[in-house]
Coordinates of C-alpha atoms in Angstrom, one line a residue:
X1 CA 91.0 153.2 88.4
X2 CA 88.6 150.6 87.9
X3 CA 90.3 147.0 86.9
X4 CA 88.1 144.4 85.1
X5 CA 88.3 140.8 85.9
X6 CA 89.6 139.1 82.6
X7 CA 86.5 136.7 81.1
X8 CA 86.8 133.1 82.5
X9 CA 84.0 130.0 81.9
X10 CA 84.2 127.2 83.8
X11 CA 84.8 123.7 81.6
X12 CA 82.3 122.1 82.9
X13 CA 80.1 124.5 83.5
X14 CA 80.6 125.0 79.5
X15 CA 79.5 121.7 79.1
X16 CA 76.5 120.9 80.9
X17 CA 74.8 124.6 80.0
X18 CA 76.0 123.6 76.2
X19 CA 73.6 119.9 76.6
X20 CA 71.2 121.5 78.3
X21 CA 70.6 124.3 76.4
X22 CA 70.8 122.1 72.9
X23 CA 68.4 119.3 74.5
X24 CA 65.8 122.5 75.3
X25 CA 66.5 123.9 72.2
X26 CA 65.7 120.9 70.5
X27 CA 62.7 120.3 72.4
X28 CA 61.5 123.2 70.8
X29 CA 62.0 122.5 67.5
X30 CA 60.7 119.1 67.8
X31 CA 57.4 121.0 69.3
X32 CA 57.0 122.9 65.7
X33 CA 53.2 121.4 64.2
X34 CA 55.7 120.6 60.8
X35 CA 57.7 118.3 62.8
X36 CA 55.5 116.3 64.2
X37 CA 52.8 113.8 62.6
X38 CA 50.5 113.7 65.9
X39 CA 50.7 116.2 68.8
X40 CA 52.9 115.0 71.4
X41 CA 53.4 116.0 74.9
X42 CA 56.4 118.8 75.7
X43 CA 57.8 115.9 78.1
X44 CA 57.8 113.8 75.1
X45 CA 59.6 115.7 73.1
X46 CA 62.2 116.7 75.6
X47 CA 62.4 113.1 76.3
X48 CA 63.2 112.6 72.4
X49 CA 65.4 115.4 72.2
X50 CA 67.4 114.2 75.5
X51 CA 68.1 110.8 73.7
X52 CA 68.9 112.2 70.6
X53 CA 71.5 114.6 71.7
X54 CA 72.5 111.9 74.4
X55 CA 72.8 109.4 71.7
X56 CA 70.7 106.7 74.3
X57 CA 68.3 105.7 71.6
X58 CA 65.2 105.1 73.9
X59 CA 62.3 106.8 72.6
X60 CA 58.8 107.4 74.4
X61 CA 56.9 107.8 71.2
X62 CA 57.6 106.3 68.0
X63 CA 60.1 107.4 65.5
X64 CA 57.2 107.3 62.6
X65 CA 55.1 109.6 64.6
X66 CA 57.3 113.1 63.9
X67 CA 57.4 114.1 60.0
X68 CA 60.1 114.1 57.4
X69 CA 61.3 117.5 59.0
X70 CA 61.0 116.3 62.7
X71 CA 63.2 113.5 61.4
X72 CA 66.0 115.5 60.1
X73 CA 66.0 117.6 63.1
X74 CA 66.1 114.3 65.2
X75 CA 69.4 113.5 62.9
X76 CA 70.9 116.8 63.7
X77 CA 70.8 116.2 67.6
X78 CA 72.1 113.1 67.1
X79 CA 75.0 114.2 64.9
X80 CA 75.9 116.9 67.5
X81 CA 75.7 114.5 70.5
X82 CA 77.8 112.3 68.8
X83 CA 80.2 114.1 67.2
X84 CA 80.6 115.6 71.1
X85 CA 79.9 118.8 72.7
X86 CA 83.8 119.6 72.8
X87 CA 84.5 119.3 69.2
X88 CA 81.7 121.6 68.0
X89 CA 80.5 124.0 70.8
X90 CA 83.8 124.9 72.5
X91 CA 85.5 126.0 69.8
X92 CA 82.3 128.0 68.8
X93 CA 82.5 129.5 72.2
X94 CA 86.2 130.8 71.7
X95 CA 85.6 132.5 68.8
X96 CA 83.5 135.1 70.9
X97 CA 85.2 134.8 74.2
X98 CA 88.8 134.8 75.2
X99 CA 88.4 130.6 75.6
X100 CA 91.5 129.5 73.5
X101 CA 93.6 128.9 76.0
X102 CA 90.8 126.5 77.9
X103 CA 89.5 125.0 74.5
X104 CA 92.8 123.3 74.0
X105 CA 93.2 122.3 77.5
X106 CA 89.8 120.6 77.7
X107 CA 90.9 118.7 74.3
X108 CA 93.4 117.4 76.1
X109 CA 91.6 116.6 79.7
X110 CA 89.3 115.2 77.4
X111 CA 91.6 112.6 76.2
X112 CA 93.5 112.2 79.3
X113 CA 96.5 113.5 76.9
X114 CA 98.7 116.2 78.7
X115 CA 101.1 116.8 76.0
X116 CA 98.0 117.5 73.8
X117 CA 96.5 119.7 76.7
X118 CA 99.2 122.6 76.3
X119 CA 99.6 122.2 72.5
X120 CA 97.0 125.1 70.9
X121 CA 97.7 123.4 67.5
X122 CA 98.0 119.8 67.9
X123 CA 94.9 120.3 69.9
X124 CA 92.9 122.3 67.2
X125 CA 94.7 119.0 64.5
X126 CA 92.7 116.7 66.8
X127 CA 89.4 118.2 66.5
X128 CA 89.5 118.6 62.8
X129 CA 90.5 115.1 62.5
X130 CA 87.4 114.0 64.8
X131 CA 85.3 115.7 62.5
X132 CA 87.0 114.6 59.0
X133 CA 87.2 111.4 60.3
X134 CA 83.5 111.0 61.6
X135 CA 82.1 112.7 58.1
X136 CA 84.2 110.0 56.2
X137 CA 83.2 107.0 57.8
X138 CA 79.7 108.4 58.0
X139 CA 79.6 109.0 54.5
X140 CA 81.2 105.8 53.5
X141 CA 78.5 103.6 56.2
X142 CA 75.3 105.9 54.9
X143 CA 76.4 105.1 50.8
X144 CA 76.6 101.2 51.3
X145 CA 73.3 101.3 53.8
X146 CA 71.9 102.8 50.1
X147 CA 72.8 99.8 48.4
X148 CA 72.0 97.4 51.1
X149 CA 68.2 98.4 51.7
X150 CA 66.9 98.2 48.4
X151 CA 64.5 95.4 49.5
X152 CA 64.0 96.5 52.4
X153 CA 60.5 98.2 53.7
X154 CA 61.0 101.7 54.4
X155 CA 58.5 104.5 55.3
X156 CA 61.2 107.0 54.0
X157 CA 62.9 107.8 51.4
X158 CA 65.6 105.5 50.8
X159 CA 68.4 108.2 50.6
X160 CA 67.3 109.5 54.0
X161 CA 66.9 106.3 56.0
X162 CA 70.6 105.4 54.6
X163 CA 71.9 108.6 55.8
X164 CA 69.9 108.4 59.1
X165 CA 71.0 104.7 59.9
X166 CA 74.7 105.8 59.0
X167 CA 74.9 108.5 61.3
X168 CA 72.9 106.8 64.1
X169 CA 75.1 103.5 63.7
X170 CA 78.3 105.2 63.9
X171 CA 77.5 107.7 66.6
X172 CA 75.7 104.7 68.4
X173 CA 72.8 106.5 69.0
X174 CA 70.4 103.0 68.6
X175 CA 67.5 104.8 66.9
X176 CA 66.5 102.5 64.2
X177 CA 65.0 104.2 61.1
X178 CA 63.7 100.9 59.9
X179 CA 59.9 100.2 60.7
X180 CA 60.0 97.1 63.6
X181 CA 63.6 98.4 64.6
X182 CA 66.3 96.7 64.0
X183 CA 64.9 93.4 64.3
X184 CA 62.8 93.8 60.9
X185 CA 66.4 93.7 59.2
X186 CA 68.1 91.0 60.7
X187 CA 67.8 88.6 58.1
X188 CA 70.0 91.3 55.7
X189 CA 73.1 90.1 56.6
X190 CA 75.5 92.3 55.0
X191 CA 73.5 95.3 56.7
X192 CA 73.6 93.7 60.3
X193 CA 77.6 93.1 59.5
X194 CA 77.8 96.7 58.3
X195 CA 75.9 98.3 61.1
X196 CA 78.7 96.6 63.6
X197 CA 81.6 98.1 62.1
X198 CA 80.3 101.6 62.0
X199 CA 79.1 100.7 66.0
X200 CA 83.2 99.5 66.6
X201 CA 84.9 102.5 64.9
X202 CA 82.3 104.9 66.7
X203 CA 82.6 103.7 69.6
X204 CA 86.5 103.1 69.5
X205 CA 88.0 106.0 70.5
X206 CA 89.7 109.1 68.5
X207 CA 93.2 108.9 70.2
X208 CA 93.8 105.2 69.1
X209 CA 92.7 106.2 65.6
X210 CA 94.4 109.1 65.5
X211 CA 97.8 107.4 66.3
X212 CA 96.6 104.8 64.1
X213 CA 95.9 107.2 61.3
X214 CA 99.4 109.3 61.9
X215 CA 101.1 106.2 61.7
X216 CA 99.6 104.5 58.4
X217 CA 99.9 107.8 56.8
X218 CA 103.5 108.7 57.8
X219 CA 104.5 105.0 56.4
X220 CA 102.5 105.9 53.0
X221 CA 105.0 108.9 52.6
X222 CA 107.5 107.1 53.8
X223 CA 108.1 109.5 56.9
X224 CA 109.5 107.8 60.0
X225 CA 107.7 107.4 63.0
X226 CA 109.4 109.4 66.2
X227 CA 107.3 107.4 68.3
X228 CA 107.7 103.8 68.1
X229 CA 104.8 103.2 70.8
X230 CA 101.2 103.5 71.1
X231 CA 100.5 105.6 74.3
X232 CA 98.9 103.6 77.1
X233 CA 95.4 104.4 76.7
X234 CA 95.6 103.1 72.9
X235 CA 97.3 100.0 74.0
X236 CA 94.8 99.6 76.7
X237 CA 91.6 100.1 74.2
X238 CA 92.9 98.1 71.5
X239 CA 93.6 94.9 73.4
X240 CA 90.8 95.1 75.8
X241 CA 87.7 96.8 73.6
X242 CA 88.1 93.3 71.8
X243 CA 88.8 91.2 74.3
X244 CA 85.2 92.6 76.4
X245 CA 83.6 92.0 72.9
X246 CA 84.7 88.6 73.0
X247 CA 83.8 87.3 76.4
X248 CA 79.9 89.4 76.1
X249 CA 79.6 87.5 72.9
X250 CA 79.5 83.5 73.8
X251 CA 77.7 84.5 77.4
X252 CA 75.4 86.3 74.8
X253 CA 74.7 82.9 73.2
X254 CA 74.6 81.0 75.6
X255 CA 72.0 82.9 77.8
X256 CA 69.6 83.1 74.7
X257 CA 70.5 80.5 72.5
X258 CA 67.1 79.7 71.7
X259 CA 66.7 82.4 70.0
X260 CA 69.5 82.1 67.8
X261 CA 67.9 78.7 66.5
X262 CA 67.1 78.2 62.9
X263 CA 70.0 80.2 62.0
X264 CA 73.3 79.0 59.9
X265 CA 76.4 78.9 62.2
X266 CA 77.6 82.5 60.1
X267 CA 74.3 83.9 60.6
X268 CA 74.6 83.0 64.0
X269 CA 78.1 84.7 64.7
X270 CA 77.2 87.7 62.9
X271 CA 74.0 88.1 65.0
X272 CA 75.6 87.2 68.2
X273 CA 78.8 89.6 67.7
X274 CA 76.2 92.1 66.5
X275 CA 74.0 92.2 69.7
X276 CA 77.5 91.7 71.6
X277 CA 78.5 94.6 70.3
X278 CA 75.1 97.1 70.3
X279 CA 74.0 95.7 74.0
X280 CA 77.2 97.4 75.0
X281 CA 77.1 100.9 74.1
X282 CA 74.8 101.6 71.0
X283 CA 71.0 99.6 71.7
X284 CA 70.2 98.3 68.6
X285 CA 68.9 94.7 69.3
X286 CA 67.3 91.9 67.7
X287 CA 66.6 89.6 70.5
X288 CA 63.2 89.4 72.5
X289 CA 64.1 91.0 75.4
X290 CA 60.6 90.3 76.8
X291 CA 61.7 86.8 77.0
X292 CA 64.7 87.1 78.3
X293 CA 66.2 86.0 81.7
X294 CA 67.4 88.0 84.8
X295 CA 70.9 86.2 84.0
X296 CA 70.8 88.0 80.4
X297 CA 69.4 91.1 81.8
X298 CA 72.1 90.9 84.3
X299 CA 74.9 90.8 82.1
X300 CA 73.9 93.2 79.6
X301 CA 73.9 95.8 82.8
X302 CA 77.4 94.9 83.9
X303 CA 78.5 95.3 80.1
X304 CA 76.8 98.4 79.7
X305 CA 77.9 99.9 82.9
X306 CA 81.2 99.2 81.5
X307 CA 80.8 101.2 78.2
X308 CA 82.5 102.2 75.4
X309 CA 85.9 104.0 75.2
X310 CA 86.8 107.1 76.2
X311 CA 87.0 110.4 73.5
X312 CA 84.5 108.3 71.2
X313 CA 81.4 109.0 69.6
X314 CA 79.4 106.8 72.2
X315 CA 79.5 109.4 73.9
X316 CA 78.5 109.0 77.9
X317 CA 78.5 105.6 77.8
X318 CA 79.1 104.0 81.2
X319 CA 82.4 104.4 83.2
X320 CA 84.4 103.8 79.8
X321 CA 86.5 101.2 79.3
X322 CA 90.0 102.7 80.4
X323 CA 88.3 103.2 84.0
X324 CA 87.3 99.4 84.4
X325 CA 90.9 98.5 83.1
X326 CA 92.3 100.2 86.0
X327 CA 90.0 99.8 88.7
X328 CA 91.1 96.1 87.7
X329 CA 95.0 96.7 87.9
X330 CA 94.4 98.9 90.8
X331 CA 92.8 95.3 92.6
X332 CA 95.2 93.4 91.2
X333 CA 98.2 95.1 92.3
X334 CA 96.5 95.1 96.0
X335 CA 96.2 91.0 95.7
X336 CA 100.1 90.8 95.0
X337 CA 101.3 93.4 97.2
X338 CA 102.8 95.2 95.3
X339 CA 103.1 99.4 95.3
X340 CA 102.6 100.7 92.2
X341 CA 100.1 100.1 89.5
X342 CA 101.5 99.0 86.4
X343 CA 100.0 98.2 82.9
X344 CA 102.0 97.5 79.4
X345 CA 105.4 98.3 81.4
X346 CA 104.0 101.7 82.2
X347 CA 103.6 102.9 85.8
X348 CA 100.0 104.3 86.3
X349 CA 100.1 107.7 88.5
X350 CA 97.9 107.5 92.0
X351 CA 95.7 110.5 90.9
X352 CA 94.6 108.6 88.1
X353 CA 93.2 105.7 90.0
X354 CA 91.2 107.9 92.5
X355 CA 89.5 109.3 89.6
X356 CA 89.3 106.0 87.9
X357 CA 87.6 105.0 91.4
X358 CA 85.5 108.3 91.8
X359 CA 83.7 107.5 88.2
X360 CA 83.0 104.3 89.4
X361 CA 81.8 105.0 92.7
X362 CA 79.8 108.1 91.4
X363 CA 78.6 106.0 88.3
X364 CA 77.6 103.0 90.6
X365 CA 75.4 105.7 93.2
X366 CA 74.0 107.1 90.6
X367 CA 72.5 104.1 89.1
X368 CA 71.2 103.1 92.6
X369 CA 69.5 106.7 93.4
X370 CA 67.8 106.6 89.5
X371 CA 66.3 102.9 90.8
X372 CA 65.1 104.3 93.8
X373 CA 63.2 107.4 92.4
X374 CA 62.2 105.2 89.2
X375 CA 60.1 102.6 92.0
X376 CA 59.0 106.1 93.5
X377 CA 57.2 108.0 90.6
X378 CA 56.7 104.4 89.6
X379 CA 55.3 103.1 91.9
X380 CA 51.8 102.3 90.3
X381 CA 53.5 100.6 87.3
X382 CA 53.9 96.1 87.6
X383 CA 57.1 96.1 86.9
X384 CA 60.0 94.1 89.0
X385 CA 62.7 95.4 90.9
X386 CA 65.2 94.1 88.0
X387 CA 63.3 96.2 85.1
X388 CA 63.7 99.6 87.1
X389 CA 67.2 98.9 87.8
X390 CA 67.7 98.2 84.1
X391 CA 66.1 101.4 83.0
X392 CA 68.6 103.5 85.8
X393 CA 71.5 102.0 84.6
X394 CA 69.9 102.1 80.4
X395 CA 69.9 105.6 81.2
X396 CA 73.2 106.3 82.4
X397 CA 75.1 104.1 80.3
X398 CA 73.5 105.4 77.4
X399 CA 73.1 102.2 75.6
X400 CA 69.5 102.8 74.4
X401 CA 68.2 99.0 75.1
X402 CA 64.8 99.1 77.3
X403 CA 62.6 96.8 78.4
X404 CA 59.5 98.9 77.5
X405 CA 59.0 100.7 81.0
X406 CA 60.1 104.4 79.5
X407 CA 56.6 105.0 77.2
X408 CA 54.5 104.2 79.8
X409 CA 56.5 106.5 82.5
X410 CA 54.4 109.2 84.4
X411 CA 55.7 112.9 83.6
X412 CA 58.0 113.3 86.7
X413 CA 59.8 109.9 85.6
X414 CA 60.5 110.8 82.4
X415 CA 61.9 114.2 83.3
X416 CA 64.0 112.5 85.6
X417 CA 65.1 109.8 82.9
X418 CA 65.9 112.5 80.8
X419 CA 68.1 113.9 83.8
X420 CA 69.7 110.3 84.0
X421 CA 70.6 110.3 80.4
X422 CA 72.1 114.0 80.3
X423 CA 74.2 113.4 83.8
X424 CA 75.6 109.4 82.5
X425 CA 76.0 111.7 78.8
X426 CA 78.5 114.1 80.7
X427 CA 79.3 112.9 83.7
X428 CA 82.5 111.1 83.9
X429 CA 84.1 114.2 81.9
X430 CA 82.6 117.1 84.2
X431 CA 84.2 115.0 87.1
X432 CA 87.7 114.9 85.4
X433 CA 87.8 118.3 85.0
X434 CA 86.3 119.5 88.7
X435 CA 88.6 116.9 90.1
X436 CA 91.7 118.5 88.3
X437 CA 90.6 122.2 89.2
X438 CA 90.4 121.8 92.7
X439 CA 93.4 120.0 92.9
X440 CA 96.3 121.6 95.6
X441 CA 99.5 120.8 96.2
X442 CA 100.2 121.3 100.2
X443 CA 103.4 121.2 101.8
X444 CA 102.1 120.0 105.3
X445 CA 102.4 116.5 105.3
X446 CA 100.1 114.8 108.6
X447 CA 101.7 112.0 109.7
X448 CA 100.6 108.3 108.8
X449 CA 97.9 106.4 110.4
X450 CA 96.4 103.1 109.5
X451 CA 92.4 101.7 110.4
X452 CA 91.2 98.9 110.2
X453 CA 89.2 97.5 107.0
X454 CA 87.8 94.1 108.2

């Protein structure tokens, strides 16, 4: 008798073939003589379709160069990379495969959620509430963008480059629609304003809106709440997304406040919050970053490497903020000598900070290897030191801001920036779920030695 082993796919191996295959596929369809205006080169367009489906934002070739077509498909990349591989290709994949089980239970690694994880239904609730949600707000973003753009130069139709900048705000994918980027429209006000609240709800996070949403809507129909708490990781992204905001924005200012002169003080705090908020996670920008110093480069690096929150639209972006929080309570509780992490009266479990740790140590070699091999396949190009370790770390984080080294790359370096952008687009998830798959429980306990650490 001949036994069959049942069908099994690995999570992560799900996920990167699932990027990979939609980057190539989009490559493809990006190489189609409709879509394009000018011939481009394959790496180019792999490049373009990395970025998109990465949501990074950095481009090697100009947005104007593809066709009306090439532009929609552009759109649909970004649309799947931001609404997230997990709430549109897994769930695809278990229709055909024997995946339900594991679909749920990646929802749930996904958003460091465990009673989610082994709940088939609140699971499959939270991925249709992702997607109702993200249609909503995009819907709600791309119909105002209509009525805000009416003066406004466009080389499209002004239906499309509403939708486009809609969906590219609130996935914070940082490709401008708008000839002369973002910066040609940041005397409109009202559209700057509007563009960073579709950037904040993006990249906020789905479990804090979620509970957020289940909460409002329970009080509306007058149900009571069997939770009176926010779960840690909501608490943790509500007070410190803010609070990272808040600090970015008057270093922001006062870095580059010359180029905040001639403005009124309310067009001053809108454009400073704005690029406070896009230098972090999204790359729109309005500032000269030609002009700018290594101090301001410096700190938009440490910001970015930070990131967005985690189970958000902005997809990859750095180590997410929940990892920084804790790599910060995990310091602190070393400095007072104390045993046990805590945070919002909750006790943090160990395993949790060694991953927090891993990202961050994995993140922070990564971004040195892309430097090194940048200055390699680089090595003809002027640049400084600084500008190759800005493009690394643009890369990983995801944050589409560049300082112009990426269109002049040689072949090799853009493959291997598209590389950067796919691995900082999926890399702090793949790690989650390979570090809880090979995690054992052993009964042999070694005994307890300590070594010296300076």
């Amino acid at each position: 008798m001949t036994f069959h082993r049942p069908f099994t796919i690995s999570p992560w191996r799900v996920i990167i073939f699932s990027i990979i295959f939609i980057t190539i596929m989009g490559s493809l369809l990006l190489a189609l003589p409709a879509a394009q205006k000018t011939p481009h080169s394959f790496v180019d367009l792999f490049f373009t379709s990395s970025s998109a489906v990465c949501v990074t934002g950095i481009l090697t070739v100009p947005l104007d160069s593809f066709s009306f077509l090439g532009k929609i498909i552009i759109l649909f990349l970004i649309q799947v990379g931001g609404l997230g591989l997990l709430t549109l290709i897994i769930p695809l994949v278990s229709l055909f495969f024997n995946v339900r089980m594991r679909t749920h239970l990646i929802t749930g690694h996904q958003f460091e959620l465990e009673n989610w994880s082994h709940n088939w239904i609140y699971s499959r609730h939270v991925i249709t509430f992702i997607v109702c949600f993200s249609l909503m707000i995009e819907a709600i973003g791309s119909v105002t963008t209509y009525f805000l753009i009416g003066n406004e130069p466009l080389s499209d139709p002004r239906w499309f480059a509403a939708l486009f900048h809609g969906i590219s705000s609130f996935c914070n994918s940082g490709i401008a629609i708008f000839p002369g980027d973002m910066a040609s429209v940041q005397s409109n006000g009202p559209l700057i304003a509007l563009t960073s609240v579709l950037m904040v709800i993006g990249g906020f996070g789905f479990v804090p809106l979620y509970e957020i949403s289940i909460r409002l809507w329970n009080k509306f129909r007058g149900i009571p709440n069997h939770s009176r708490h926010l779960t840690l990781q909501s608490k943790i992204i509500i007070y410190f997304t803010p609070a990272l905001t808040l600090i970015f924005a008057p270093l922001i200012w006062i870095s580059e406040h010359i180029q905040f002169a001639g403005m009124t003080f309310w067009q001053t705090i809108n454009m400073t919050l704005f690029n406070a908020i896009s230098l972090r996670s999204c790359g729109f920008c309005t500032l000269d970053l030609s002009t700018m110093t290594d101090i301001t480069l410096l700190l938009i690096l440490v910001f970015a490497f930070i990131g967005s929150s985690p189970g958000s639209v902005g997809g990859g972006t750095g180590i997410k903020v929940t990892s920084f929080v804790l790599a910060l309570a995990s310091i602190r509780t070393a400095i007072l000598g104390k045993e046990q992490v805590e945070l919002f009266g909750r006790r943090i479990p160990v395993e949790q900070i060694f991953r927090a740790f891993a990202i961050i140590v994995v993140s922070l070699s990564w971004c040195i290897f892309s430097t090194l091999i940048l200055m390699i396949t680089e090595s003809g190009s002027p640049h400084p030191f600084m500008h190759f370790l800005f493009e690394a770390v643009s890369a990983f984080a995801n944050h589409g801001v560049t300082l112009g080294l990426a269109p002049s790359m040689t072949g090799i370096g853009k493959y291997f920036f598209s590389v950067g952008m796919i691995f900082g687009r999926i890399s702090s998830l793949t790690l989650i779920l390979a570090l809880k798959k090979h995690k054992e429980k052993s009964d042999i306990r070694y005994p307890e030695e300590r070594i010296l650490l300076v």
